[in-house]
Every structure is written in C-alpha cells, then in structure tokens.
Coordinates of C-alpha atoms in Angstrom, one line a residue:
I219 CA -4.1 -23.4 -9.8
P220 CA -7.4 -23.7 -11.7
I221 CA -10.1 -21.3 -10.9
T222 CA -12.6 -24.2 -10.3
S223 CA -10.7 -25.1 -7.1
Q224 CA -10.9 -21.5 -5.9
V225 CA -14.6 -21.2 -5.7
Q226 CA -17.8 -23.0 -4.7
T227 CA -20.7 -21.5 -6.6
A228 CA -23.2 -24.4 -6.5
Q229 CA -25.0 -23.0 -3.5
L230 CA -25.0 -20.4 -0.8
T231 CA -22.8 -21.2 2.2
P232 CA -25.1 -23.1 4.6
K233 CA -22.9 -22.6 7.7
H234 CA -22.6 -19.4 9.7
Y235 CA -19.0 -18.4 10.2
G236 CA -17.7 -15.8 12.7
I237 CA -19.2 -13.8 15.5
T238 CA -21.4 -11.7 13.2
S239 CA -23.5 -12.2 10.1
P240 CA -21.8 -12.0 6.8
I241 CA -21.7 -8.6 5.1
S242 CA -22.4 -10.1 1.7
L243 CA -23.4 -13.5 0.4
A244 CA -22.9 -12.4 -3.2
Q245 CA -21.6 -15.0 -5.7
P246 CA -18.6 -14.2 -7.9
K247 CA -19.1 -12.8 -11.3
E248 CA -17.1 -13.8 -14.4
A249 CA -15.1 -10.6 -14.0
D250 CA -14.1 -11.6 -10.5
L251 CA -12.9 -15.0 -11.8
V252 CA -10.8 -13.3 -14.5
L253 CA -9.3 -10.9 -11.9
T254 CA -8.5 -13.8 -9.7
Q255 CA -6.6 -15.6 -12.5
K256 CA -4.7 -12.4 -13.2
L257 CA -3.8 -12.2 -9.5
I258 CA -2.4 -15.7 -9.6
E259 CA -0.3 -14.9 -12.6
T260 CA 1.0 -11.7 -10.9
L261 CA 1.9 -13.7 -7.8
R262 CA 3.9 -16.4 -9.6
P263 CA 7.1 -14.5 -10.3
F264 CA 7.4 -13.6 -6.5
G265 CA 7.9 -17.3 -5.7
V266 CA 4.8 -17.6 -3.4
F267 CA 3.8 -20.9 -5.0
E268 CA 5.9 -24.0 -4.5
E269 CA 6.6 -26.4 -7.3
E270 CA 5.1 -29.9 -7.1
L271 CA 8.5 -31.5 -6.8
E272 CA 9.4 -29.2 -3.8
L273 CA 6.1 -30.0 -2.2
Q274 CA 6.7 -33.8 -2.6
R275 CA 10.2 -33.4 -1.1
R276 CA 8.7 -31.7 2.0
I277 CA 6.2 -34.5 2.4
L278 CA 8.9 -37.1 2.1
V279 CA 11.1 -35.3 4.7
L280 CA 8.2 -35.0 7.2
G281 CA 7.5 -38.7 6.6
K282 CA 11.1 -39.6 7.5
L283 CA 10.9 -37.4 10.6
N284 CA 7.7 -39.0 11.7
T285 CA 9.3 -42.5 11.3
L286 CA 12.2 -41.3 13.4
V287 CA 9.8 -40.2 16.1
Q288 CA 8.1 -43.6 16.1
V289 CA 11.4 -45.5 16.4
W290 CA 12.6 -43.1 19.2
I291 CA 9.4 -43.5 21.2
R292 CA 9.7 -47.3 21.0
E293 CA 13.3 -47.3 22.1
I294 CA 12.6 -44.9 25.1
S295 CA 9.5 -47.0 26.0
Q296 CA 11.7 -50.2 26.2
A297 CA 14.4 -48.4 28.2
K298 CA 11.7 -47.3 30.7
N299 CA 10.5 -50.9 31.0
I300 CA 7.1 -50.3 29.6
P301 CA 5.3 -53.6 29.0
S302 CA 5.8 -55.0 25.5
S303 CA 2.0 -55.3 25.0
V304 CA 1.8 -51.6 25.6
I305 CA 4.9 -50.7 23.4
D306 CA 3.3 -52.5 20.4
N307 CA 0.5 -49.9 20.5
V308 CA 2.5 -46.8 21.6
C309 CA 2.7 -44.1 19.0
G310 CA 3.8 -40.5 18.7
K311 CA 3.3 -38.1 15.8
I312 CA 4.6 -35.1 14.0
F313 CA 2.1 -32.3 13.4
T314 CA 2.8 -29.2 11.4
F315 CA 1.6 -25.7 12.0
G316 CA 2.3 -22.2 10.7
S317 CA 2.5 -21.3 7.0
Y318 CA 3.1 -24.9 5.9
R319 CA 0.0 -26.2 7.7
L320 CA -2.0 -23.3 6.4
G321 CA -0.9 -24.2 2.9
V322 CA 0.6 -20.7 2.2
H323 CA 4.4 -21.4 2.5
T324 CA 6.7 -19.9 -0.1
K325 CA 9.6 -21.5 -1.9
G326 CA 12.4 -22.4 0.5
A327 CA 10.3 -21.5 3.6
D328 CA 11.0 -23.5 6.8
I329 CA 8.5 -25.8 8.4
D330 CA 7.1 -25.4 11.9
A331 CA 6.6 -28.9 13.4
L332 CA 5.4 -30.3 16.7
C333 CA 6.4 -33.7 18.2
V334 CA 3.5 -35.1 20.2
A335 CA 4.4 -37.9 22.6
P336 CA 2.6 -40.1 25.2
R337 CA 2.8 -39.4 28.9
H338 CA 5.7 -41.6 29.8
L339 CA 8.1 -39.5 27.7
E340 CA 9.7 -36.5 29.2
R341 CA 10.8 -33.2 27.7
S342 CA 14.4 -34.1 28.8
D343 CA 14.2 -37.2 26.6
F344 CA 13.3 -35.1 23.6
F345 CA 16.3 -32.8 24.2
S346 CA 18.7 -35.6 24.9
S347 CA 18.0 -39.0 23.2
F348 CA 15.9 -37.6 20.3
Y349 CA 18.5 -34.9 19.7
E350 CA 21.2 -37.6 19.6
K351 CA 19.1 -39.6 17.2
L352 CA 18.8 -36.6 14.9
K353 CA 22.5 -36.1 15.1
E354 CA 23.1 -39.6 13.7
Q355 CA 21.1 -38.9 10.5
E356 CA 23.3 -38.0 7.6
E357 CA 20.5 -35.8 6.1
V358 CA 20.5 -33.6 9.2
K359 CA 22.7 -30.5 9.3
D360 CA 22.9 -27.3 11.5
L361 CA 21.3 -29.1 14.5
R362 CA 20.9 -27.0 17.6
A363 CA 18.7 -27.2 20.7
V364 CA 17.2 -24.1 22.4
E365 CA 15.9 -25.8 25.6
E366 CA 15.6 -22.7 27.7
A367 CA 13.5 -20.7 25.3
F368 CA 10.0 -19.5 26.1
V369 CA 8.8 -22.2 23.7
P370 CA 11.7 -24.8 23.7
V371 CA 12.7 -25.9 20.3
I372 CA 15.1 -28.1 18.3
K373 CA 16.2 -26.4 15.0
L374 CA 17.7 -28.3 12.1
S375 CA 18.1 -28.7 8.4
F376 CA 16.7 -32.0 7.1
D377 CA 17.8 -32.7 3.5
G378 CA 18.1 -29.0 2.9
I379 CA 14.7 -28.1 4.5
E380 CA 14.8 -25.9 7.6
I381 CA 12.6 -27.3 10.4
D382 CA 11.8 -26.1 13.9
I383 CA 10.5 -28.9 16.1
L384 CA 8.6 -28.2 19.4
F385 CA 7.7 -30.9 21.9
A386 CA 4.4 -31.6 23.8
R387 CA 3.8 -34.6 26.1
L388 CA 0.1 -35.4 26.4
A389 CA -1.6 -37.2 29.3
L390 CA -2.3 -40.2 27.0
Q391 CA -0.9 -43.7 26.9
T392 CA -0.6 -43.5 23.2
I393 CA -1.1 -40.9 20.4
P394 CA -4.0 -42.0 18.1
E395 CA -3.4 -41.5 14.4
N396 CA -6.6 -39.4 14.1
L397 CA -5.9 -37.2 17.1
D398 CA -7.6 -33.7 16.8
L399 CA -5.4 -31.2 18.7
R400 CA -8.3 -28.8 18.8
D401 CA -9.8 -30.8 21.6
D402 CA -9.6 -28.6 24.7
G403 CA -9.6 -31.7 26.9
L404 CA -6.0 -32.5 25.8
L405 CA -4.8 -29.5 27.8
K406 CA -5.8 -31.0 31.2
N407 CA -2.8 -31.7 33.5
L408 CA -0.3 -30.4 31.1
D409 CA 2.7 -28.1 32.1
I410 CA 2.7 -24.6 30.6
R411 CA 5.5 -25.3 28.2
C412 CA 3.5 -28.2 26.6
I413 CA 0.5 -25.9 26.3
R414 CA 2.6 -23.2 24.6
S415 CA 4.0 -25.8 22.3
L416 CA 0.5 -27.1 21.4
N417 CA -0.8 -23.6 20.8
G418 CA 0.7 -23.1 17.3
C419 CA -1.0 -26.3 16.0
R420 CA -4.3 -25.5 17.8
V421 CA -4.5 -22.0 16.4
T422 CA -3.6 -23.0 12.9
D423 CA -6.2 -25.8 12.9
E424 CA -8.9 -23.5 14.3
I425 CA -8.2 -20.9 11.6
L426 CA -8.6 -23.5 8.8
H427 CA -11.8 -24.8 10.5
L428 CA -13.3 -21.3 10.7
V429 CA -13.1 -20.2 7.1
P430 CA -15.8 -20.9 4.6
N431 CA -13.5 -21.9 1.7
I432 CA -10.0 -22.9 2.3
E433 CA -8.7 -22.4 -1.2
N434 CA -10.0 -18.9 -1.4
F435 CA -8.6 -18.2 2.0
R436 CA -5.1 -19.5 1.0
L437 CA -4.8 -17.5 -2.2
T438 CA -6.0 -14.3 -0.5
L439 CA -3.5 -14.9 2.4
R440 CA -0.6 -15.5 -0.1
A441 CA -1.4 -12.1 -1.7
I442 CA -1.8 -10.2 1.6
K443 CA 1.4 -11.7 3.1
L444 CA 3.4 -10.7 0.0
W445 CA 1.9 -7.2 0.1
A446 CA 2.8 -6.8 3.8
K447 CA 6.4 -8.0 3.2
R448 CA 6.8 -5.7 0.2
H449 CA 5.5 -2.7 2.3
N450 CA 7.8 -3.4 5.3
I451 CA 5.0 -4.2 7.8
Y452 CA 5.5 -7.9 8.3
S453 CA 7.3 -8.5 11.6
N454 CA 5.7 -9.4 15.0
I455 CA 8.9 -8.9 16.9
L456 CA 9.3 -5.3 15.6
G457 CA 5.7 -4.3 16.4
F458 CA 3.9 -5.0 13.1
L459 CA 2.0 -8.2 12.4
G460 CA 3.4 -11.7 12.1
G461 CA 2.1 -14.6 9.9
V462 CA -0.6 -15.8 12.2
S463 CA -2.0 -12.3 12.7
W464 CA -2.2 -11.7 8.9
A465 CA -3.9 -15.1 8.6
M466 CA -6.6 -14.2 11.2
L467 CA -7.3 -10.9 9.5
V468 CA -7.7 -12.7 6.1
A469 CA -9.9 -15.4 7.8
R470 CA -12.2 -12.7 9.3
T471 CA -12.5 -11.2 5.8
C472 CA -13.5 -14.6 4.4
Q473 CA -16.1 -15.0 7.1
L474 CA -17.6 -11.6 6.2
Y475 CA -17.7 -12.5 2.5
P476 CA -18.1 -16.3 2.5
N477 CA -18.8 -16.7 -1.2
A478 CA -16.2 -14.2 -2.6
V479 CA -13.1 -15.3 -4.6
A480 CA -9.6 -14.1 -3.9
S481 CA -9.7 -11.0 -6.1
T482 CA -12.8 -9.7 -4.2
L483 CA -11.4 -10.8 -0.8
V484 CA -8.2 -8.9 -1.3
H485 CA -10.2 -5.7 -2.0
K486 CA -12.6 -6.4 0.9
F487 CA -9.6 -7.0 3.2
F488 CA -8.4 -3.4 2.7
L489 CA -12.0 -2.1 2.9
V490 CA -12.7 -3.8 6.2
F491 CA -9.4 -3.0 8.0
S492 CA -8.8 0.5 6.7
K493 CA -12.2 1.3 8.4
W494 CA -11.8 -0.9 11.5
E495 CA -12.3 0.9 14.7
W496 CA -9.3 -0.1 16.7
P497 CA -8.8 -1.1 19.5
N498 CA -12.0 -3.2 19.0
P499 CA -10.7 -6.7 18.8
V500 CA -10.7 -9.0 15.7
L501 CA -12.3 -12.3 16.8
L502 CA -12.9 -15.4 14.6
K503 CA -15.1 -17.1 17.2
Q504 CA -16.7 -16.3 20.5
P505 CA -14.1 -17.1 23.2
E506 CA -14.9 -20.1 25.3
D507 CA -13.8 -20.8 28.9
C508 CA -12.7 -24.3 29.5
N509 CA -12.3 -23.9 33.3
L510 CA -8.6 -24.8 33.2
N511 CA -7.7 -21.5 34.8
L512 CA -5.2 -20.5 32.1
P513 CA -4.7 -16.8 31.5
V514 CA -6.7 -15.6 28.5
W515 CA -7.0 -12.2 26.8
D516 CA -9.8 -10.4 28.6
P517 CA -9.7 -6.6 29.1
R518 CA -12.6 -6.9 31.6
V519 CA -10.4 -9.0 33.9
T520 CA -6.8 -8.1 33.0
P521 CA -6.0 -4.3 33.2
S522 CA -2.9 -4.6 30.9
D523 CA -5.1 -6.0 28.1
R524 CA -7.0 -2.7 28.0
Y525 CA -3.9 -1.0 26.6
H526 CA -3.5 -3.2 23.6
L527 CA -3.8 -1.0 20.5
M528 CA -4.7 -3.5 17.8
P529 CA -5.9 -6.7 19.3
I530 CA -6.3 -9.8 17.1
I531 CA -7.3 -12.7 19.2
T532 CA -6.3 -16.3 18.6
P533 CA -9.3 -18.6 18.3
A534 CA -8.0 -21.6 20.4
Y535 CA -8.1 -21.7 24.1
P536 CA -6.3 -20.1 25.9
Q537 CA -7.1 -17.1 23.7
Q538 CA -4.2 -14.6 23.4
N539 CA -3.7 -11.3 21.6
S540 CA -1.2 -12.1 18.8
T541 CA -0.4 -8.4 18.4
Y542 CA 0.6 -7.1 21.9
N543 CA 3.8 -5.7 20.4
V544 CA 1.9 -3.2 18.2
S545 CA 2.7 0.4 19.1
T546 CA 1.1 3.8 18.2
S547 CA 3.5 4.2 15.3
T548 CA 3.3 0.7 13.9
R549 CA -0.5 0.8 14.0
A550 CA -0.6 4.2 12.3
I551 CA 1.7 2.9 9.6
M552 CA -0.3 -0.2 9.0
V553 CA -3.7 1.7 8.9
E554 CA -2.1 4.1 6.3
E555 CA -1.0 1.1 4.2
F556 CA -4.5 -0.4 4.5
K557 CA -5.9 2.8 3.1
R558 CA -3.4 2.9 0.3
G559 CA -4.1 -0.8 -0.5
L560 CA -7.8 0.1 -0.7
A561 CA -7.2 2.9 -3.2
I562 CA -5.1 0.6 -5.4
T563 CA -7.5 -2.3 -5.4
D564 CA -10.4 0.1 -6.2
E565 CA -8.4 1.0 -9.3
I566 CA -7.7 -2.7 -10.1
L567 CA -11.4 -3.6 -9.8
L568 CA -12.2 -0.7 -12.2
N569 CA -9.5 -2.0 -14.6
K570 CA -7.6 1.2 -14.2
A571 CA -4.5 -0.6 -12.7
E572 CA -2.9 -4.0 -12.7
W573 CA -2.3 -6.2 -9.7
S574 CA 1.5 -5.5 -10.0
K575 CA 0.8 -2.0 -8.6
L576 CA -0.3 -3.5 -5.3
F577 CA 3.0 -5.3 -4.9
E578 CA 5.3 -2.4 -5.8
A579 CA 7.7 -1.9 -3.0
P580 CA 7.8 1.7 -1.7
N581 CA 11.3 3.0 -1.2
F582 CA 11.5 3.1 2.6
F583 CA 14.8 5.0 2.3
Q584 CA 13.3 7.8 0.3
K585 CA 10.1 8.0 2.5
Y586 CA 11.4 10.0 5.4
K587 CA 13.8 13.0 5.9
H588 CA 15.2 11.7 9.1
Y589 CA 16.4 8.3 10.1
I590 CA 18.0 6.6 13.1
V591 CA 20.5 3.9 12.2
L592 CA 21.2 1.2 14.7
L593 CA 24.3 -1.0 14.3
A594 CA 24.9 -4.2 16.4
S595 CA 28.3 -5.7 16.2
A596 CA 30.4 -8.5 17.7
Q597 CA 33.7 -10.2 17.1
T598 CA 32.6 -13.7 16.2
E599 CA 29.7 -15.0 14.1
K600 CA 28.2 -17.0 17.0
Q601 CA 28.3 -13.9 19.3
H602 CA 26.9 -11.8 16.5
L603 CA 23.9 -14.1 16.0
E604 CA 23.0 -14.1 19.7
W605 CA 23.6 -10.3 20.0
V606 CA 21.5 -9.5 16.9
G607 CA 18.7 -11.6 18.2
L608 CA 18.7 -9.8 21.5
V609 CA 19.0 -6.3 20.0
E610 CA 16.2 -7.0 17.5
S611 CA 13.9 -8.2 20.2
K612 CA 14.3 -4.9 22.0
I613 CA 14.0 -2.4 19.1
R614 CA 10.3 -1.9 19.7
I615 CA 11.4 -0.5 23.1
L616 CA 13.3 2.2 21.3
V617 CA 10.4 2.9 19.0
G618 CA 8.2 3.3 22.1
N619 CA 10.7 5.7 23.6
L620 CA 10.8 7.7 20.4
E621 CA 7.0 7.8 20.3
K622 CA 6.9 9.3 23.8
N623 CA 9.2 12.1 22.7
E624 CA 7.1 15.3 22.5
F625 CA 8.8 16.3 19.2
I626 CA 8.2 13.0 17.4
T627 CA 5.0 11.9 15.7
L628 CA 6.1 8.7 14.1
A629 CA 8.9 6.1 14.3
H630 CA 8.9 3.5 11.5
V631 CA 11.4 0.6 11.8
N632 CA 12.2 -1.3 8.6
P633 CA 11.7 -5.0 9.4
Q634 CA 14.6 -5.8 7.0
S635 CA 18.1 -5.7 8.5
F636 CA 21.3 -5.3 6.5
P637 CA 24.9 -6.3 7.0
G638 CA 26.9 -3.4 8.3
P639 CA 29.9 -1.8 6.5
K640 CA 33.1 -3.9 6.7
E641 CA 35.8 -2.7 9.1
E642 CA 39.1 -2.0 7.5
S643 CA 41.0 -3.4 10.4
E644 CA 42.9 -6.5 11.4
K645 CA 40.1 -7.5 13.8
E646 CA 37.2 -9.2 12.1
E647 CA 33.8 -7.9 13.1
F648 CA 30.3 -9.0 12.3
S649 CA 27.6 -6.3 12.2
T650 CA 23.9 -5.8 11.4
I651 CA 22.1 -2.5 10.6
W652 CA 18.5 -1.6 11.2
V653 CA 17.0 1.7 10.0
I654 CA 14.2 3.6 11.7
G655 CA 12.4 6.4 9.8
V656 CA 11.4 9.3 12.1
V657 CA 8.9 12.1 11.6
F658 CA 9.3 15.2 13.7
K659 CA 6.3 17.3 14.7
K660 CA 5.8 20.5 12.7
M661 CA 6.2 23.4 15.1
E662 CA 5.0 27.0 14.7
G663 CA 7.0 30.1 15.5
P664 CA 10.5 31.4 14.6
E665 CA 12.4 30.1 17.7
N666 CA 15.1 27.4 17.4
L667 CA 14.2 23.9 18.4
N668 CA 16.6 21.5 20.1
V669 CA 15.6 17.9 20.0
D670 CA 17.6 15.7 22.3
L671 CA 17.3 12.0 21.7
T672 CA 20.1 11.0 24.1
F673 CA 17.8 9.7 26.9
D674 CA 15.6 7.8 24.4
I675 CA 18.5 5.9 22.9
Q676 CA 20.5 5.6 26.1
S677 CA 17.6 3.9 28.0
F678 CA 17.1 1.5 25.1
T679 CA 20.8 0.5 25.1
D680 CA 20.8 0.2 28.9
T681 CA 17.9 -2.3 28.5
V682 CA 19.8 -4.3 25.9
Y683 CA 23.0 -4.4 27.9
R684 CA 21.3 -5.2 31.1
Q685 CA 19.4 -8.1 29.5
A686 CA 22.7 -9.4 28.0
I687 CA 24.4 -9.3 31.4
T688 CA 21.5 -10.9 33.2
S689 CA 21.4 -13.8 30.7
K690 CA 25.2 -14.1 30.9
M691 CA 25.6 -13.8 27.1
F692 CA 27.4 -10.4 27.2
E693 CA 30.9 -10.3 25.7
A694 CA 33.2 -7.2 25.9
D695 CA 33.2 -6.7 22.1
M696 CA 29.4 -6.6 21.7
K697 CA 28.4 -3.1 20.8
I698 CA 25.4 -1.0 19.7
T699 CA 25.9 2.1 17.6
A700 CA 23.1 4.6 17.2
M701 CA 23.1 7.6 14.8
H702 CA 20.7 10.1 13.5
V703 CA 21.2 10.6 9.7
K704 CA 19.4 12.3 6.8
R705 CA 17.9 10.6 3.8
K706 CA 20.9 11.4 1.6
Q707 CA 23.4 10.0 4.0
L708 CA 21.8 6.5 4.1
Q709 CA 23.5 5.5 0.9
Q710 CA 26.9 5.5 2.7
L711 CA 25.7 3.1 5.3
L712 CA 23.7 0.5 3.5
P713 CA 24.3 -1.9 0.6
K714 CA 23.8 -0.4 -2.8
V715 CA 20.9 -2.9 -3.4
A716 CA 19.0 -1.4 -0.5
I717 CA 18.9 2.1 -1.8
Q718 CA 17.8 3.5 -5.2
R719 CA 19.9 6.6 -5.4
S720 CA 18.1 9.8 -6.4
K721 CA 18.8 11.3 -9.8
R722 CA 20.3 14.4 -8.3
K723 CA 23.9 14.2 -7.3
H724 CA 24.9 15.9 -4.0
S725 CA 28.4 16.9 -3.5
S726 CA 28.0 17.8 0.2
D727 CA 26.0 14.9 1.6
G728 CA 28.8 13.2 3.4
L729 CA 29.3 12.4 7.1
R730 CA 32.3 14.2 8.4
V731 CA 34.4 13.3 11.5
M732 CA 35.3 16.3 13.5
N733 CA 38.5 16.7 15.4
D734 CA 36.8 16.2 18.8
G735 CA 35.4 12.8 17.7
S736 CA 31.8 14.0 17.1
L737 CA 29.8 13.8 13.9
D738 CA 29.1 16.9 12.0
L739 CA 26.1 16.5 9.7
S740 CA 25.5 20.1 9.2
V741 CA 27.0 19.9 5.8
D742 CA 23.8 18.6 4.4
S743 CA 20.7 20.3 4.7
D744 CA 17.3 20.9 5.8
N745 CA 18.4 20.2 9.4
S746 CA 21.6 19.5 11.2
M747 CA 22.9 17.4 14.0
S748 CA 26.1 16.7 15.7
V749 CA 27.0 14.2 18.4
P750 CA 28.9 15.9 21.2
S751 CA 32.2 14.4 22.2
P752 CA 31.8 12.9 25.6
T753 CA 35.5 13.3 26.3
G754 CA 35.9 17.0 25.8
P755 CA 34.6 20.2 27.4
S756 CA 32.1 20.7 24.6
A757 CA 30.1 17.6 25.5
A758 CA 27.0 19.6 26.3
K759 CA 27.1 21.7 23.2
I760 CA 25.3 21.2 19.9
A761 CA 26.8 22.3 16.6
P762 CA 25.0 25.3 15.1
G763 CA 22.3 24.3 12.7
R764 CA 21.3 25.6 9.3
S765 CA 17.9 27.1 8.6
G766 CA 15.4 25.5 6.2
S767 CA 14.2 22.5 8.1
I768 CA 11.0 20.6 8.0
F769 CA 9.7 23.1 10.6
G770 CA 9.7 26.1 8.2
R771 CA 12.2 28.2 6.4
S772 CA 12.9 30.5 9.3
R773 CA 13.5 27.7 11.8
T774 CA 16.5 25.8 13.0
Q775 CA 16.2 22.2 14.1
E776 CA 19.0 20.5 16.0
V777 CA 19.0 16.9 16.9
K778 CA 21.3 15.6 19.6
V779 CA 22.0 11.8 19.6
P780 CA 24.7 9.9 21.5
L781 CA 27.2 8.0 19.4
F782 CA 27.5 4.5 20.8
P783 CA 28.8 1.8 21.5
A784 CA 28.6 2.4 25.2
H785 CA 30.8 -0.1 27.0
V786 CA 30.2 -1.8 30.2
Q787 CA 32.7 -0.5 32.7
H788 CA 34.0 -1.3 36.2
G789 CA 33.4 -5.0 36.6
S790 CA 32.7 -8.3 34.9
P791 CA 29.8 -8.4 32.5
H792 CA 28.9 -11.8 33.9
G793 CA 28.4 -10.7 37.4
G794 CA 29.8 -8.5 40.2
S795 CA 29.5 -4.8 40.2
S796 CA 28.9 -4.1 36.5
V797 CA 27.9 -0.6 35.8
L798 CA 25.9 0.3 32.7
P799 CA 27.6 3.2 31.0
Q800 CA 26.3 6.7 30.7
T801 CA 26.6 8.4 27.4
S802 CA 28.4 11.4 28.8
L803 CA 31.1 9.2 30.5
C804 CA 31.9 6.4 28.1
P805 CA 34.9 7.0 25.8
L806 CA 34.3 7.1 22.1
P807 CA 35.4 4.0 20.2
P808 CA 38.0 4.2 17.5
P809 CA 36.5 6.0 14.4
S810 CA 34.0 3.7 12.8
P811 CA 33.5 3.1 9.0
L812 CA 30.0 4.4 9.7
V813 CA 31.6 7.9 9.7
Q814 CA 34.5 7.4 7.4
C815 CA 32.9 6.2 4.2
K816 CA 32.3 9.4 2.3
E817 CA 34.9 9.1 -0.4
K818 CA 35.5 5.3 -0.6
E819 CA 33.5 2.4 -1.9
M820 CA 32.2 0.1 0.8
S821 CA 32.1 -3.7 0.3
Y822 CA 29.1 -5.7 1.6
P823 CA 28.5 -9.4 1.8
K824 CA 25.6 -10.7 -0.2
T825 CA 22.2 -10.4 1.5
S826 CA 18.8 -11.9 0.6
M827 CA 16.3 -9.2 -0.1

C-alpha cells in the first residue's frame, strides 16, 4: 500500500466534515509518512490485509451471487404474471456492508450482503425459492436460514467464503444499477424488517461519505480494530464495541484531523477518546428528521436513552445508539485502554517505542486475582450452538448483576470463548467456557467479609433458562456451570494456549472436591471460597477462609457462589408448569471435570485464537 495513496497533500481539505470545526488542519510531515509506513509493516503479519488473489475471488463470488439474484427475480416475476415488457427491465441487486464494504476486512473474514428486490417480491419468496436456488448451487455449503431473527438472514458458504445475506424489498418497480441506499425516501412504506435490513448498508455508506480521506480512514481503522481485538474489548454482544462503533470513532477522529495520515490519526484517536466526556454522544453528522415516525435515539424524548453510558450514534436515519450494551465496567475498561494506548503512541511518536508495542496482547488471565468461569454445555453439536448463542447474548446481564454488588468494583468478561474440558464419560458433551475477571472493593477494618454471589448468578441463569423455555429451544441436557476461581486455578480449566503459566510453580493451587460435593478452594491463597452443598445440612455454611486477601493482611474474604447447572424441574421445558430451579434446592450434577482436573492432563480441541 503506497504512502501516496494514503494522503492528499496538494491542498487543504475544502469540505467541512462533522458537527464541529476540525481541531487541526496540519499537513503530514515526512516523519509522519515514515511512521505510517512502519505501521503498515507492523500490521502485515497479523493478516489484516487481504492478498490481491483473495480479493479477486471475493469479487467473483459476489458477481455470481448477483447474477443468481437477477435470474431468481426474473423467474419469480414470470411466476407472478408480471408483463414481459416489465420483466425485461426488472432488476435486483446485491449490496455489501460492514467491514468488506468499508474496505477493512481481514483474511478469511465473512461478507455481509443485502439482497435488494423490487416491490412485487415478498420476503417469503427470498426464504423459499431463493433459498432453494442457493441449495442447487454446487459452490454453496452450510446453507441455513434464520427467518425469525430480529434481522432475518440466510447464512452460507459460497466457494469457501462465508456470507450473510439480508433481504429488503423496496417500493420500486425495478432496482436501478446506480441506486443510492442513503436516500431517505427509500424508507417510505417499508416494513420494519426491511428498514432494519437496509440499515447496515445505509450506515456503512454514510460513514464512507463523512470521512475526508477514505484511505487514511481505512488504514487507521484496521489498526484500531486489531488493537481492540488484541486488548479483549471488541464485542458488541458482551458490552464492548462492535465493528461499526469502532468505525464511527475512527471516522470522528478523521473529521477532527482531516489532513492527518494514519500514524497521526491512531495517536489522535487515543488522545480524543481517553479525554472524551462520556456520556456526551459521538455524532458524525447532525441528526435529521425525515418525518417517517421511526424511533430514533433522542434522550430529550426517550427517557431510556438518557441512561446510555457511551452513546455512539449511527449517521443514517433512523439514528440509533450502536453501544446500548455498554455497562459501567465495560466503559471503565475501554477508557483505561484508551489511556494506555495514548501513553504507548506518545512513546512511538517520540521514537521511544515501536508499533508492535501497541499490539502486544495483555495477559487477561494474569490481570485479575479473581475470576468467574461460566461453562455452557449440551449433548449435541446443534444444541450446543443454539445454547452457546443464547448464553453469550445474556452474559452482559450477569456483568450488570455483578456491577450492582456492593463489594464489586469491576467485572471484565473476556470476549474470547474457549472449548470446555472434555468429559471422561460415555456421553459425548459439547461445552464452551467464558471467563470474567472480577475486582472486589478494598475494605477497611479488621472484620471478616462475606461476599455472596449466589443471587447475582442465580438471577442470570434464571434469565437464560426462562428465555430458552419461552423460545422452545430448551433441552434437558443444556446446562450452565458457574464457578469463582483464582488466577492460579484458571490453568486447569482452559486450553494451554490460552494461559501463559507463571514462572513460579505452585504445589497447592488445585481445585479439590470435598466429600459433600462442594468445592474447597481454600488450599490456595490470598482468599478462599467454597460452594456449599445444596443437598446437605451445611448448605448455608461457608468454608473458613485464610487471611491475607486483597483486603489487607488481617482480613478474611469469603466468596460464596452456587455450583450450577441448575436443572429445570417439575414439568416439561417446552410448556406446562416448568419451575426454574433455586440453587439451594437443585441437586448437584455428577462431579464435573471442572473440579477433577488437578493431577491429570486435559485434552482440548483446537481453537482459533
């Protein structure tokens, strides 16, 4: 990627971008160009740039898909007795959005696509006849339709490239080749699912339209997305930021420094957002009202919008906050990372550090003293995929519960999940693990402290089970296990590749199963915890702790957490008088490998890091 394509230095940017004046119109210096070239070379080994051959393959696949759409629309038009004179001019089109449309997709990334069709085609046609047409293509594999989703989608692999296709039917007789989806008039008389489907394309196109220099924007966004992923803060569903939110933050930085090149923009990104006064919103343009009466983000009108902690507002009507999942903890974690990024880029600009330092992945599993490990398991691969999707979508509820606990200051969920330890039993089981780092408040005084997380975790699992039952996806073998563990015990639960073991060896850092079925973690420690057995008379007791916790040498800190899975009892999970279990009532499951793996090697399937 030559530097000449990164920068326009001939003249000052004539157009005004954004809702405020630029902070600086300074042109790049030679040192900035050199640093930008170094940034490119640092990014290359991470696979953020796609090779030309791969790019051409994507273009070819999208061309084939577009042709399929055209043929399908003609066939449906004929079947609906549309006049032949009209059919000759009827067209549909495939549009792309997301990282591919922004030009920042990485090697092997999927493509988000939108099938836009004229008014006489129905959504039901897309999910029936077009689905069947895709099924007939020999290049198409892993075809599945998710028609009942919030944004309905067909997922497939076309010649090895993963593609998600949405559908939107416009109130037009035909789809012109030069159609601009940013036109707000296209939204008139559309159903809400079509508007949602169009939203991805409209937002992506607006972002590209609102940056002064697209190449500078793209390179900066590639760097920021890699940094966010390496620092475990890239996940919309878990309360961090997703791709479109990172794109809007980078676009705002580009507006504020319209003539800067990527090396400068990366530094300015951290400068701007480490000092941003949240919850002031980030806006790329002044919101416009199209009088279509669609709900838009507006804290003056909608009370719930006033509680959003880190609003980043999409630039296309209807404007939405892309970060409504952000919580107190996730915002604090991201702001801290912005500050750390600023300190590192300060060093880089002074030639005191290399770009590689910015992309060093911190060891999440060494960062905290305390962790909660969640394990979701099911008996079949299909059940497991559905179950994991549901559990993951609700983890932010658990984080919110933990944040509200008076003894917890921070709950940091790692966006990366891992395969769970393999069961040594005849029954095959599929499982996934998430890890949440927890920071307890530092308390003063010599008295003992008892931290009970039972309610926080039980209410989370109740929510998940209730949702599974309501949506009729629950199966008896779907389970959630939740445990509080210490830093040193994580190595027994996670794949070796996930944890760099500390140099010191600990002979007493195991998890021990006690006779009554509870866990005794007091063998390790700057704190202790046991899970009471819900089957015995000691259910309400907590094992004695050891002094020397994070609360001070003279203090004892005890943490009580239920050991799940909690099974649905007394009735069918698919209806009738199902009762969500209470922790104190549900029997413990057979001993899990989660608590048996001290002395033996665990085997894990391969996982992509």
